[in-house]
Short mmCIF file of C-alpha atoms in Angstrom, two decimals:
data_model
loop_
_atom_site.label_atom_id
_atom_site.label_comp_id
_atom_site.label_asym_id
_atom_site.label_seq_id
_atom_site.Cartn_x
_atom_site.Cartn_y
_atom_site.Cartn_z
CA UNK A 1015 75.59 66.45 105.50
CA UNK A 1016 76.17 65.75 109.18
CA UNK A 1017 79.88 65.06 108.54
CA UNK A 1018 80.27 68.53 107.03
CA UNK A 1019 78.47 70.05 109.98
CA UNK A 1020 80.63 68.16 112.49
CA UNK A 1021 83.77 69.30 110.65
CA UNK A 1022 82.51 72.89 110.70
CA UNK A 1023 81.91 72.69 114.47
CA UNK A 1024 85.35 71.18 114.97
CA UNK A 1025 86.92 74.04 113.00
CA UNK A 1026 84.97 76.58 115.01
CA UNK A 1027 85.98 75.01 118.33
CA UNK A 1028 89.60 74.85 117.25
CA UNK A 1029 89.66 78.50 116.11
CA UNK A 1030 87.87 79.62 119.27
CA UNK A 1031 90.27 77.63 121.45
CA UNK A 1032 93.31 79.11 119.74
CA UNK A 1033 91.81 82.59 120.06
CA UNK A 1034 91.27 82.16 123.79
CA UNK A 1035 94.81 80.80 124.23
CA UNK A 1036 96.30 83.76 122.33
CA UNK A 1037 94.29 86.21 124.44
CA UNK A 1038 95.41 84.46 127.62
CA UNK A 1039 99.06 84.55 126.56
CA UNK A 1040 98.81 88.22 125.59
CA UNK A 1041 97.23 89.16 128.92
CA UNK A 1042 99.80 87.13 130.85
CA UNK A 1043 102.72 88.69 128.97
CA UNK A 1044 101.20 92.14 129.47
CA UNK A 1045 100.94 91.55 133.23
CA UNK A 1046 104.55 90.36 133.37
CA UNK A 1047 106.33 92.72 130.96
CA UNK A 1048 103.81 95.49 130.12
CA UNK A 1049 103.72 96.06 126.38
CA UNK A 1050 103.25 99.80 126.92
CA UNK A 1051 106.60 100.07 128.73
CA UNK A 1052 108.23 98.32 125.75
CA UNK A 1053 106.78 100.89 123.35
CA UNK A 1054 104.06 98.54 122.08
CA UNK A 1055 100.80 99.85 123.58
CA UNK A 1056 98.87 98.92 120.42
CA UNK A 1057 99.28 95.19 121.15
CA UNK A 1058 96.72 95.33 123.96
CA UNK A 1059 94.43 97.82 122.21
CA UNK A 1060 90.87 96.45 122.41
CA UNK A 1061 90.26 97.16 118.72
CA UNK A 1062 93.14 94.91 117.74
CA UNK A 1063 91.65 91.90 119.52
CA UNK A 1064 89.02 91.79 116.78
CA UNK A 1065 91.81 91.74 114.21
CA UNK A 1066 93.64 88.95 116.08
CA UNK A 1067 90.41 86.93 116.15
CA UNK A 1068 89.86 87.50 112.42
CA UNK A 1069 93.37 86.32 111.56
CA UNK A 1070 93.06 83.22 113.75
CA UNK A 1071 89.69 82.30 112.24
CA UNK A 1072 91.11 82.77 108.74
CA UNK A 1073 94.02 80.48 109.59
CA UNK A 1074 92.21 77.71 111.48
CA UNK A 1075 88.67 77.58 110.07
CA UNK A 1076 88.02 75.94 106.72
CA UNK A 1077 85.05 78.24 106.01
CA UNK A 1078 86.64 81.69 105.73
CA UNK A 1079 83.39 83.67 106.00
CA UNK A 1080 83.64 84.31 109.77
CA UNK A 1081 87.23 85.53 109.48
CA UNK A 1082 86.36 87.78 106.55
CA UNK A 1083 83.38 89.28 108.37
CA UNK A 1084 85.50 89.94 111.47
CA UNK A 1085 88.26 91.51 109.35
CA UNK A 1086 85.65 93.66 107.60
CA UNK A 1087 84.25 94.78 110.94
CA UNK A 1088 87.75 95.68 112.10
CA UNK A 1089 88.27 97.74 108.95
CA UNK A 1090 84.99 99.59 109.40
CA UNK A 1091 85.59 100.22 113.12
CA UNK A 1092 89.13 101.47 112.43
CA UNK A 1093 88.25 103.60 109.43
CA UNK A 1094 90.00 106.60 111.01
CA UNK A 1095 93.24 104.67 111.42
CA UNK A 1096 93.09 103.39 107.83
CA UNK A 1097 92.46 106.87 106.44
CA UNK A 1098 95.29 108.32 108.54
CA UNK A 1099 97.70 105.67 107.25
CA UNK A 1100 96.70 106.09 103.61
CA UNK A 1101 96.53 109.89 103.67
CA UNK A 1102 94.43 111.83 101.17
CA UNK A 1103 94.22 108.89 98.77
CA UNK A 1104 92.14 106.99 101.34
CA UNK A 1105 89.21 109.37 100.99
CA UNK A 1106 88.33 107.57 97.75
CA UNK A 1107 90.25 104.31 97.95
CA UNK A 1108 88.51 102.68 100.92
CA UNK A 1109 84.91 103.45 99.88
CA UNK A 1110 85.62 102.22 96.35
CA UNK A 1111 87.28 99.08 97.73
CA UNK A 1112 84.29 98.42 100.00
CA UNK A 1113 81.91 98.84 97.08
CA UNK A 1114 83.91 96.49 94.87
CA UNK A 1115 84.17 93.82 97.57
CA UNK A 1116 80.44 94.09 98.25
CA UNK A 1117 79.59 93.76 94.55
CA UNK A 1118 81.91 90.75 94.15
CA UNK A 1119 80.43 89.03 97.21
CA UNK A 1120 76.89 89.71 96.00
CA UNK A 1121 77.55 88.18 92.60
CA UNK A 1122 79.41 85.19 94.06
CA UNK A 1123 76.48 84.53 96.39
CA UNK A 1124 73.96 84.96 93.55
CA UNK A 1125 75.61 82.26 91.42
#
């Protein structure tokens, strides 16, 4: 049991370290080159940092639950962006997708 816990902490530290390094590199590049002047203002958008963190945690952490929760939070917080990208179809697609994912997670956890 303690070996699994130590491995989980190691994964968390690794994912957190990579996240902090990526944020540092992004801030440094932004100070040197300015993403906005290159036509990429979305790179330093505060909302996207949650998405970057979610992707890093999904890549580096064995337990994917933290990455999935962060990605879900990003989706909920950027609901307007998602609906704008999907158009009129998104009015029904995203709520149905959220319901289906919630039902699947509930039944997986109940097993």
